[in-house]
């Protein structure tokens, strides 16, 4: 697979990711939900940029996270160029390109959204607002895909978790997150094809 095709894949993921985030950000109030099916909903939330809303504590936690991710993306980009140059497996190239695109998509939120959008808490956000909700490198990542496939109380006979309320699948994510998960999934499932052993 050529570097041009890898760039096209990255560009495609970034366009879909950002268009979906901008649409949700400007058409949903924070916390608003639209039920597509019982098991699939569009539910608008924002987070600091780590899985399940986890964040680094402290005044500079968000800035540290964003800067770290920028350096990580540069590293992934170098890895992508290197494996293409060495004509390694298409599985590996696609996986790295997806991980790069996903990481870059969430970095765009973190770096720019704080200065181009206003607050979504009580009103629909406007793009290029004169009163932005944050500052450079302190934007919140937009998530919207929610798949509550099953929700209820677990049987009491189960050890530890018996009788407790449980939801599967309770994570809310975006296109960038899906790209990263798919890339990692390719590396795990097709490991032998992604990293073939040469005689």
XYZ file of C-alpha atoms in Angstrom, residues 25-136:
112
model
C -21.986 20.123 18.483
C -24.147 22.622 16.572
C -27.424 20.658 16.627
C -27.493 19.091 20.112
C -27.456 20.576 23.588
C -25.020 18.808 25.924
C -26.688 15.640 27.225
C -29.355 15.581 24.501
C -30.139 12.160 23.044
C -31.872 10.866 19.932
C -32.983 7.209 19.945
C -32.331 5.559 16.566
C -33.026 2.051 17.878
C -33.369 0.780 21.457
C -29.765 -0.383 21.219
C -28.345 2.593 19.258
C -28.572 6.252 20.246
C -26.927 9.555 19.429
C -26.062 10.997 22.838
C -23.997 14.181 22.971
C -21.312 14.359 25.655
C -17.930 16.055 25.932
C -14.854 14.878 27.806
C -11.254 15.782 28.518
C -10.075 13.398 25.845
C -9.316 10.126 27.609
C -11.399 6.937 27.662
C -14.569 7.026 29.806
C -13.981 10.668 30.704
C -10.765 9.959 32.626
C -8.591 13.023 33.067
C -5.200 13.990 34.421
C -5.759 15.984 37.620
C -4.344 19.429 38.224
C -4.338 22.808 36.534
C -2.108 21.636 33.677
C -3.503 18.118 33.316
C -5.426 18.832 30.110
C -2.478 20.681 28.554
C -0.092 17.822 29.409
C -2.491 15.303 27.837
C -2.875 17.328 24.633
C 0.869 17.935 24.206
C 1.611 14.257 24.861
C -0.926 13.250 22.212
C 0.624 15.623 19.674
C 4.060 14.058 20.204
C 2.480 10.588 19.999
C 0.853 11.425 16.655
C 4.203 12.599 15.263
C 5.672 9.268 16.379
C 2.840 7.313 14.748
C 3.280 9.363 11.567
C 6.989 8.525 11.459
C 6.138 4.836 12.001
C 3.632 4.950 9.137
C 6.128 6.497 6.717
C 8.769 3.958 7.765
C 6.590 0.862 7.228
C 5.427 2.165 3.827
C 9.029 2.838 2.808
C 9.978 -0.706 3.823
C 6.962 -2.094 1.891
C 5.605 -3.896 4.903
C 2.196 -5.562 5.215
C -0.919 -3.716 4.037
C -2.600 -4.864 7.268
C 0.042 -3.012 9.264
C -0.144 0.124 7.121
C -3.960 0.295 7.329
C -3.871 -0.273 11.094
C -1.302 2.482 11.679
C -3.157 4.868 9.349
C -6.411 4.312 11.268
C -4.718 4.828 14.637
C -3.047 7.992 13.317
C -6.338 9.348 11.934
C -8.210 8.621 15.166
C -5.576 10.233 17.363
C -5.367 13.270 15.076
C -9.169 13.610 15.049
C -9.366 13.869 18.828
C -6.354 16.196 18.918
C -8.219 18.624 16.632
C -10.982 18.816 19.272
C -8.481 19.308 22.083
C -6.464 22.002 20.349
C -9.109 24.017 18.478
C -12.649 23.415 19.797
C -12.121 25.538 22.905
C -11.475 28.623 20.782
C -13.957 28.143 17.913
C -17.109 26.991 19.769
C -19.122 28.510 22.578
C -20.618 26.500 25.426
C -23.066 23.640 24.730
C -24.457 23.295 28.250
C -27.759 25.152 27.806
C -27.781 26.237 24.160
C -26.745 24.971 20.761
C -23.113 25.824 20.172
C -22.131 28.168 17.371
C -18.971 27.741 15.365
C -16.436 30.613 15.313
C -18.172 32.140 18.303
C -16.940 35.537 19.578
C -17.293 34.087 23.089
C -15.518 30.695 23.017
C -15.846 28.291 25.931
C -12.129 27.618 26.369
C -8.613 28.364 25.192
C -5.994 26.831 22.908
